[in-house]
Coordinates of C-alpha atoms and ligand atoms in Angstrom, one line a residue:
V1 CA -12.1 -12.6 -25.7
A2 CA -11.1 -13.4 -22.0
N3 CA -13.6 -12.6 -19.3
A4 CA -12.1 -11.4 -16.7
L5 CA -13.4 -10.9 -12.1
L6 CA -10.8 -9.3 -9.6
L7 CA -12.2 -9.0 -6.2
V8 CA -10.4 -6.6 -3.5
P9 CA -10.9 -8.7 -0.1
P10 CA -11.3 -6.6 3.2
F11 CA -9.6 -4.9 5.0
L12 CA -8.0 -1.7 3.8
K13 CA -9.0 1.4 6.2
I14 CA -9.7 3.0 2.9
A15 CA -13.3 5.1 2.8
Y16 CA -13.7 7.6 0.7
G17 CA -12.5 6.1 -3.5
P18 CA -11.8 3.3 -4.8
L19 CA -8.6 1.7 -5.3
L20 CA -6.1 2.5 -7.9
G21 CA -4.5 -1.0 -8.6
P22 CA -7.2 -2.5 -9.8
A23 CA -8.6 0.5 -12.2
M24 CA -4.7 0.4 -14.2
L25 CA -6.0 -3.9 -14.3
V26 CA -9.4 -2.9 -15.4
G27 CA -7.9 -0.7 -17.9
A28 CA -5.1 -2.9 -19.2
A29 CA -7.4 -5.3 -20.2
L30 CA -9.4 -3.4 -21.7
G31 CA -7.2 -1.7 -23.5
G32 CA -6.2 -5.4 -25.0
G33 CA -10.2 -5.8 -26.2
H34 CA -11.0 -8.4 -22.4
D35 CA -14.0 -7.9 -20.2
V36 CA -13.7 -7.4 -16.8
Q37 CA -15.3 -6.7 -13.8
V38 CA -14.1 -5.8 -9.6
N39 CA -16.1 -6.6 -7.6
D40 CA -14.3 -5.0 -3.5
L41 CA -15.5 -6.4 -1.3
N42 CA -13.6 -3.9 1.2
A43 CA -15.4 -0.9 0.4
A44 CA -18.6 -3.3 -0.3
W45 CA -17.9 -4.3 3.2
I46 CA -17.1 -0.2 5.1
R47 CA -20.0 0.4 2.8
E48 CA -22.2 -1.7 4.3
R49 CA -21.2 -0.2 8.0
L50 CA -20.2 3.2 7.5
E51 CA -22.4 5.4 9.2
V52 CA -22.2 9.2 8.0
T53 CA -21.3 11.8 10.4
S54 CA -21.1 15.6 10.5
E55 CA -17.0 14.6 11.3
V56 CA -14.5 17.6 10.5
R57 CA -12.4 16.2 8.2
R58 CA -8.8 17.0 8.1
F59 CA -6.8 15.6 5.7
V60 CA -7.1 15.4 2.1
G61 CA -5.9 11.4 0.7
D62 CA -5.2 8.5 2.7
H63 CA -5.1 10.3 6.7
D64 CA -8.3 11.8 5.7
R65 CA -10.4 9.0 7.3
P66 CA -13.5 8.6 10.1
A67 CA -12.4 7.7 13.3
A68 CA -14.8 4.7 13.0
L69 CA -12.9 3.2 10.2
T70 CA -10.0 2.2 12.8
N71 CA -13.1 0.8 15.3
M72 CA -14.4 -1.1 12.2
H73 CA -11.0 -2.3 10.8
R74 CA -10.4 -3.3 15.0
E75 CA -13.2 -5.0 15.1
F76 CA -12.8 -7.3 11.5
V77 CA -9.6 -8.4 13.2
A78 CA -11.6 -9.4 16.1
N79 CA -14.2 -11.6 14.3
A80 CA -12.4 -13.5 12.0
H81 CA -8.9 -14.1 14.7
L82 CA -6.6 -12.3 12.4
H83 CA -4.7 -11.2 15.4
V84 CA -3.7 -15.3 16.2
T85 CA -0.2 -15.9 15.2
R86 CA -0.8 -18.7 12.4
D87 CA 2.8 -19.8 12.2
T88 CA 1.9 -22.9 9.9
H89 CA 0.7 -23.3 6.5
E90 CA -2.0 -25.8 7.1
A91 CA -3.0 -22.8 10.4
V92 CA -3.6 -20.2 7.7
F93 CA -5.6 -22.2 5.1
T94 CA -7.7 -24.3 8.3
A95 CA -8.5 -20.0 9.4
A96 CA -9.2 -19.3 6.0
K97 CA -11.7 -22.3 5.9
R98 CA -13.5 -21.6 9.0
L99 CA -14.0 -17.8 7.8
A100 CA -15.2 -19.2 3.8
D101 CA -17.9 -21.9 5.2
G102 CA -19.4 -19.2 8.0
A103 CA -21.4 -16.2 8.3
F104 CA -18.2 -14.3 6.1
G105 CA -17.8 -16.8 3.6
A106 CA -22.2 -16.2 3.5
W107 CA -21.6 -12.5 2.9
V108 CA -18.9 -12.9 -0.1
C109 CA -21.6 -15.5 -1.4
E110 CA -24.0 -13.2 -1.6
K111 CA -21.6 -10.7 -3.5
L112 CA -20.5 -12.3 -5.7
D113 CA -23.8 -13.1 -6.3
C114 CA -23.8 -10.9 -9.6
G115 CA -22.9 -11.7 -13.4
S116 CA -23.8 -14.2 -15.7
R117 CA -20.9 -14.7 -16.7
P118 CA -18.7 -16.8 -15.3
P119 CA -15.4 -15.9 -15.0
D120 CA -12.6 -17.2 -17.0
V121 CA -9.7 -15.3 -15.0
V122 CA -9.9 -14.7 -11.2
G123 CA -7.3 -11.8 -10.1
V124 CA -7.0 -11.0 -6.9
S125 CA -5.7 -8.5 -5.4
V126 CA -3.6 -8.7 -2.1
M127 CA -1.8 -5.0 -0.7
Y128 CA -1.2 -6.4 3.3
R129 CA -1.2 -9.4 5.4
D130 CA -4.7 -8.5 7.1
Q131 CA -5.4 -9.6 3.6
V132 CA -4.6 -13.4 3.5
E133 CA -7.2 -15.6 5.3
P134 CA -9.5 -13.4 4.3
A135 CA -8.2 -13.3 0.0
L136 CA -8.4 -17.5 0.4
A137 CA -11.5 -17.0 1.8
M138 CA -13.2 -15.5 -0.7
T139 CA -10.9 -17.7 -3.4
M140 CA -12.0 -20.8 -2.3
I141 CA -15.6 -19.5 -2.6
A142 CA -14.6 -18.4 -6.1
R143 CA -12.9 -21.6 -6.8
R144 CA -15.9 -24.3 -5.9
R145 CA -18.2 -21.7 -7.7
W146 CA -16.6 -21.3 -11.1
P147 CA -13.8 -24.4 -10.8
G148 CA -12.7 -23.6 -14.5
A149 CA -11.8 -20.1 -13.6
L150 CA -7.9 -19.7 -13.5
V151 CA -6.7 -17.8 -9.8
V152 CA -3.7 -15.1 -9.7
W153 CA -2.6 -13.7 -7.1
G154 CA -1.3 -10.2 -7.4
G155 CA 0.0 -7.0 -5.1
A156 CA 2.3 -4.9 -2.8
H157 CA 1.6 -8.0 -0.2
V158 CA 1.9 -11.0 -2.6
T159 CA 5.5 -9.2 -3.7
A160 CA 6.9 -8.8 -0.4
L161 CA 6.6 -12.5 -0.9
R162 CA 7.8 -13.4 -4.1
D163 CA 10.7 -15.2 -2.7
E164 CA 9.1 -17.0 -0.2
I165 CA 6.1 -18.5 -2.6
A166 CA 9.1 -19.3 -5.4
G167 CA 10.5 -21.2 -3.1
D168 CA 7.6 -23.4 -1.5
G169 CA 4.8 -25.0 -3.3
R170 CA 2.4 -25.0 -0.4
Y171 CA 1.8 -21.6 -0.7
G172 CA -0.9 -22.4 -3.6
G173 CA -2.4 -24.4 -1.7
D174 CA -2.9 -27.3 -3.8
G175 CA -4.2 -25.8 -6.8
L176 CA -5.6 -23.6 -5.3
I177 CA -4.6 -20.5 -6.5
E178 CA -2.4 -21.2 -10.1
R179 CA -0.6 -18.0 -10.6
F180 CA 1.5 -15.3 -8.7
V181 CA 2.4 -12.1 -10.4
F182 CA 5.2 -10.0 -8.6
G183 CA 5.7 -5.7 -9.0
Y184 CA 3.6 -3.7 -11.0
A185 CA 1.5 -5.9 -13.8
E186 CA -0.8 -4.2 -16.3
Q187 CA 1.4 -5.9 -18.8
T188 CA 1.4 -9.1 -17.8
W189 CA -2.1 -9.5 -16.5
R190 CA -3.7 -8.6 -20.1
A191 CA -0.9 -10.9 -22.0
M192 CA -2.1 -13.6 -19.5
L193 CA -5.6 -12.5 -20.1
D194 CA -4.7 -12.8 -24.2
A195 CA -3.0 -16.3 -23.6
V196 CA -6.7 -17.2 -21.6
A197 CA -8.4 -16.2 -25.0
H198 CA -6.1 -18.0 -27.7
R199 CA -5.2 -20.9 -25.9
E200 CA -2.4 -20.3 -25.2
P201 CA 1.2 -20.5 -22.4
F202 CA 1.2 -18.1 -19.9
P203 CA 3.6 -15.5 -19.9
S204 CA 6.6 -16.2 -17.9
E205 CA 5.9 -13.9 -15.1
A206 CA 2.8 -15.1 -13.8
I207 CA 4.3 -17.7 -12.0
R208 CA 3.6 -21.1 -9.9
A209 CA 3.9 -21.8 -5.9
G210 CA 7.2 -23.6 -6.2
D211 CA 8.2 -23.4 -9.4
G212 CA 12.0 -21.9 -8.0
R213 CA 11.8 -18.3 -9.1
W214 CA 10.3 -16.2 -9.6
L215 CA 9.7 -13.1 -12.0
R216 CA 9.0 -9.1 -11.5
A217 CA 5.7 -8.6 -13.5
V218 CA 5.3 -6.1 -16.9
G219 CA 3.7 -2.4 -15.5
D220 CA 2.2 -0.1 -18.3
L221 CA 2.8 3.4 -17.4
S222 CA 0.6 3.8 -21.2
V223 CA -2.7 3.2 -19.1
V224 CA -5.0 5.7 -17.9
P225 CA -6.7 4.5 -14.8
V226 CA -10.9 2.9 -15.3
F227 CA -12.5 3.3 -12.7
H228 CA -15.9 0.9 -12.0
D229 CA -18.2 2.4 -9.6
L230 CA -16.9 5.9 -8.6
P231 CA -21.1 6.4 -8.4
S232 CA -21.8 4.2 -5.4
Y233 CA -18.8 6.4 -3.3
A234 CA -20.2 10.0 -1.9
K235 CA -19.5 12.8 -4.0
A236 CA -18.9 15.7 -1.6
S237 CA -16.0 12.8 0.0
L238 CA -14.7 11.1 -3.1
T239 CA -11.2 10.9 -3.2
L240 CA -9.7 8.9 -6.8
P241 CA -6.2 8.0 -6.4
V242 CA -3.4 8.8 -9.2
Q243 CA 0.3 7.7 -9.8
S244 CA 2.5 10.3 -11.4
S245 CA 5.5 8.2 -10.5
R246 CA 6.9 4.1 -9.7
G247 CA 9.8 2.8 -7.4
C248 CA 11.9 6.2 -5.3
T249 CA 14.4 7.4 -6.4
Y250 CA 16.0 8.1 -3.1
G251 CA 15.6 4.3 -2.6
A252 CA 18.3 4.6 0.3
C253 CA 16.3 3.7 3.5
A254 CA 17.7 0.5 4.7
Y255 CA 14.1 -0.2 6.7
C256 CA 12.1 0.6 3.7
T257 CA 10.4 -2.4 0.6
Y258 CA 9.0 0.5 -1.7
P259 CA 12.6 0.2 -3.6
N260 CA 12.7 -3.6 -4.0
I261 CA 8.8 -3.9 -4.7
E262 CA 8.7 -1.5 -7.0
G263 CA 11.6 -1.3 -9.2
D264 CA 13.5 1.3 -10.5
P265 CA 12.4 4.2 -10.5
C266 CA 10.5 5.8 -13.6
E267 CA 7.6 8.5 -14.1
L268 CA 4.7 8.5 -16.0
P269 CA 4.0 10.4 -18.7
W270 CA 0.8 13.2 -17.8
S271 CA -1.1 11.2 -20.8
A272 CA -1.4 8.8 -18.3
I273 CA -1.9 11.8 -15.5
D274 CA -4.2 14.4 -16.9
P275 CA -6.9 11.4 -17.4
V276 CA -7.4 11.7 -13.7
I277 CA -6.4 14.8 -13.0
E278 CA -9.4 16.0 -15.4
L279 CA -12.1 13.4 -13.9
A280 CA -11.0 14.7 -10.3
I281 CA -12.3 17.4 -11.2
E282 CA -15.4 16.6 -13.4
H283 CA -16.8 15.1 -10.2
G284 CA -15.0 17.3 -7.2
A285 CA -13.3 14.9 -6.4
A286 CA -10.0 15.4 -3.9
L287 CA -7.1 13.2 -6.1
S288 CA -4.6 11.6 -3.7
F289 CA -0.6 11.0 -5.1
K290 CA -0.1 7.4 -5.0
D291 CA 4.1 7.7 -5.2
S292 CA 6.0 6.4 -2.6
L293 CA 8.0 9.7 -3.1
V294 CA 7.2 12.7 -4.7
E295 CA 10.5 15.1 -5.1
G296 CA 10.2 18.9 -5.4
K297 CA 10.2 19.5 -9.1
R298 CA 7.4 17.1 -9.3
L299 CA 5.0 18.4 -6.6
E300 CA 5.8 21.0 -8.2
A301 CA 4.5 20.2 -11.7
F302 CA 1.0 19.2 -10.2
A303 CA 0.7 22.8 -8.6
E304 CA 1.1 23.4 -11.7
R305 CA -1.4 20.9 -13.8
I306 CA -3.8 20.8 -11.0
G307 CA -3.9 24.9 -10.5
G308 CA -6.0 24.7 -7.5
R309 CA -8.6 23.1 -9.5
V310 CA -8.6 20.4 -7.1
Q311 CA -7.2 19.8 -3.7
W312 CA -4.5 17.0 -3.0
S313 CA -2.5 15.4 -1.5
A314 CA 1.0 13.5 -2.0
C315 CA 3.4 11.8 0.9
T316 CA 7.7 13.5 0.2
K317 CA 11.3 13.9 1.9
L318 CA 12.7 16.9 3.6
D319 CA 15.0 18.5 1.3
A320 CA 16.3 22.4 2.5
R321 CA 14.1 23.5 -0.2
L322 CA 11.1 21.9 -0.3
P323 CA 9.6 24.6 2.6
G324 CA 10.7 27.1 0.3
R325 CA 8.1 25.5 -2.3
L326 CA 5.0 25.4 -0.3
S327 CA 3.2 28.6 -1.1
H328 CA 3.6 27.4 -4.6
L329 CA 1.7 24.3 -4.1
A330 CA -1.1 25.6 -1.9
V331 CA -1.5 28.0 -4.5
G332 CA -2.3 24.5 -7.3
G333 CA -4.3 22.3 -4.8
C334 CA -2.3 21.1 -2.1
K335 CA -3.8 20.5 0.8
T336 CA -1.8 18.1 3.0
L337 CA 1.5 16.5 2.7
E338 CA 1.8 13.3 3.6
I339 CA 6.7 13.6 5.5
G340 CA 8.7 10.7 6.2
L341 CA 10.7 11.9 8.9
E342 CA 11.1 9.2 10.7
T343 CA 12.9 9.7 13.3
L344 CA 15.2 13.3 14.3
D345 CA 17.8 11.1 16.8
L346 CA 20.8 11.2 14.9
A347 CA 22.2 7.5 15.5
A348 CA 19.1 6.6 14.4
Q349 CA 19.2 8.5 11.5
G350 CA 21.9 7.3 10.3
L351 CA 21.2 3.4 11.4
I352 CA 18.5 3.9 8.8
K353 CA 20.2 5.7 6.0
K354 CA 18.8 8.7 6.5
R355 CA 19.6 12.4 7.7
Q356 CA 17.1 14.8 7.8
S357 CA 18.2 18.3 9.3
E358 CA 15.7 19.6 12.5
A359 CA 16.5 23.2 11.4
T360 CA 14.6 22.0 8.0
W361 CA 12.0 20.3 9.9
L362 CA 11.1 23.4 11.6
A363 CA 11.5 25.6 8.5
F364 CA 9.1 23.7 6.4
L365 CA 6.6 23.1 9.5
D366 CA 6.2 27.3 9.9
A367 CA 5.6 27.0 6.1
A368 CA 3.6 24.6 6.2
A369 CA 1.7 26.8 9.1
A370 CA 1.9 29.7 6.5
A371 CA 0.2 28.0 3.5
G372 CA -2.6 26.6 4.9
V373 CA -1.0 22.7 4.0
A374 CA -1.8 19.9 6.4
V375 CA 1.3 17.7 7.6
I376 CA 1.6 13.8 8.3
A377 CA 4.6 13.2 10.0
N378 CA 6.0 9.3 10.2
Y379 CA 8.1 8.4 12.7
I380 CA 9.5 4.8 13.6
T381 CA 10.5 4.2 17.4
G382 CA 11.8 0.7 18.4
L383 CA 14.7 0.7 15.9
P384 CA 17.2 -1.6 16.7
G385 CA 20.3 -0.6 19.6
I386 CA 18.9 2.8 19.6
D387 CA 19.3 4.1 23.2
R388 CA 14.9 4.2 24.2
G389 CA 15.3 7.6 26.4
D390 CA 16.7 9.1 23.2
E391 CA 14.3 7.7 21.0
I392 CA 11.3 8.6 23.3
Q393 CA 13.0 12.7 23.9
S394 CA 13.2 12.7 20.1
R395 CA 9.7 11.9 19.6
A396 CA 8.6 14.1 21.7
A397 CA 10.2 17.1 20.5
A398 CA 9.2 16.2 17.0
E399 CA 5.6 16.1 18.5
R400 CA 5.8 19.4 20.4
A401 CA 6.9 21.2 17.5
L402 CA 3.0 19.6 16.1
M403 CA 1.9 21.3 18.5
A404 CA 3.9 24.4 19.4
R405 CA 2.3 25.5 15.8
R406 CA -1.4 24.7 16.2
P407 CA -4.0 25.8 15.6
A408 CA -2.6 27.5 12.4
L409 CA -1.1 24.0 11.2
V410 CA -2.8 20.8 11.6
S411 CA -1.3 18.4 11.6
K412 CA -0.4 14.5 12.5
L413 CA 2.6 12.4 14.2
E414 CA 2.0 9.3 12.6
H415 CA 3.4 6.4 15.1
N416 CA 5.1 3.3 13.8
T417 CA 7.3 0.8 15.9
F418 CA 9.8 -0.6 14.0
Q419 CA 9.3 -4.0 11.7
L420 CA 11.4 -5.5 9.8
E421 CA 10.2 -6.3 6.6
R422 CA 11.9 -9.8 4.8
L423 CA 12.9 -6.8 1.3
A424 CA 13.9 -4.1 3.3
P425 CA 17.7 -3.9 3.0
M426 CA 17.8 -4.1 6.9
A427 CA 16.5 -8.1 6.7
R428 CA 18.8 -8.6 3.8
E429 CA 22.3 -8.0 5.7
P430 CA 20.8 -7.7 9.0
A431 CA 24.3 -8.1 10.6
R432 CA 25.4 -5.0 9.3
F433 CA 22.0 -3.7 11.2
G434 CA 22.4 -5.4 14.9
L435 CA 20.5 -7.9 14.1
H436 CA 20.1 -11.8 13.7
I437 CA 16.8 -13.1 12.8
T438 CA 14.5 -15.2 15.1
E439 CA 11.9 -16.8 13.0
R440 CA 9.7 -16.4 10.0
S441 CA 6.2 -16.8 9.6
P442 CA 4.2 -18.1 6.5
W443 CA 2.6 -15.1 4.2
S444 CA 3.8 -12.5 7.1
S445 CA 6.5 -10.3 5.5
V446 CA 7.1 -9.7 8.5
L447 CA 10.4 -11.5 10.2
K448 CA 10.9 -11.7 13.9
S449 CA 14.7 -10.3 15.3
T450 CA 16.5 -10.2 18.6
T451 CA 19.5 -7.1 18.2
R452 CA 23.2 -7.7 18.7
P453 CA 26.0 -5.5 17.9
R454 CA 26.6 -3.8 14.5
L455 CA 28.5 -4.8 12.1
I456 CA 29.2 -1.0 11.3
Q457 CA 29.2 1.7 13.5
I458 CA 27.3 4.8 13.9
R459 CA 28.2 7.8 15.4
K460 CA 25.9 11.2 16.3
R461 CA 27.2 13.8 14.1
A462 CA 28.3 16.9 15.8
Ligands
LIG501 S1 11.1 5.2 2.8 FE1 9.8 6.8 0.9 S2 12.1 8.3 0.6 FE2 13.1 6.3 1.8 S3 13.5 4.6 0.6 FE3 11.3 4.9 1.2 S4 10.3 5.5 -0.3 FE4 12.7 6.5 -0.2

């Protein structure tokens, strides 16, 4: 039997419940007969600092967070100097060492001071760039404390860097991080723990930095997540993450990395989903579906299955039949839908390969207002080669449509400025999209670029 510890570094803006990825790895490890603990230092950091407020909660799921959390994130970034651009590995590791040797490191040491048996394996989950220096600092501390433990990194941000990690040994930090896994990894994680327990070779998909090639980790759709610390969350606001599918069945959006990160689309069996639904009912918790895209029929299946016994949220895409489904979804407990609207500008829609009709958008908002389903509309501006004036106008139109339906419609336009992500189709064929890549920084999944005349023509539809 192997003894493993999973670490989650700050900062993720999640206040009301545990994370799904570590819970899946716990489920996988326990299924293999191993011991595993999660030390979610992100949750611990937030819990120690977040004051209970009487703030009205307008949304369920990822956007259900108190305003104070955003300020706390800003403060964390400033104090840890995470806003500084670091263009070399040396700069990143030096900053991490400074964190490890300072007040943050002292806090981490205190938090790791639990459990009597040293772990055989330390897994570190890294979802976003902001976690890199804190994760490296935590790894340095774990290394000092348990020099014999195998350290393995995984998570969405690590997956986004898979080509760079495979091609550059410096990501391993001179033996600091021994293995990396890319993508969903329940089966790979279990196989690693088996290998440690039986002193056998590691699975080939657990690579070393600079190995020269990467392999996608092996997931296990049948795993039921095991949440280790539910009592430490406030019962009234507890939200459980759940997943019903991986990958994206649409998979065409040119700016999006999900299809590449998550792999081919597939559905999880209900035998892995139902226990989480039941757990949420038992705890009176809300459910937040983490699928990158839930199609209409699957949303209806959730509504049937959950039957309004708990509130839930999911992310979907506009289609002509969605407005007609909303009353049914609301009866089934759906409280918040996140829509990847991205843009109403037709030229921009052509560029990103995501056509969505304004008439459907408006019909969807009317149906959501009538059904009492809150809406988060994701919107991107700053797309290359798109007229900025047109973008401003179309964003204003999207906002007006939301405002005009208040107070019946609870909504938010979640605005993001375009970023070129390494694994997005636009980064793989930049010239086609009028982009020229000018800079790549280590540990960053975002590339710097300038615009050029496009190789593909995009015309506005009549
Ligand atoms: S933006 Fe959404 S719909 Fe488009 S490819 Fe990504 S996950 Fe799929």
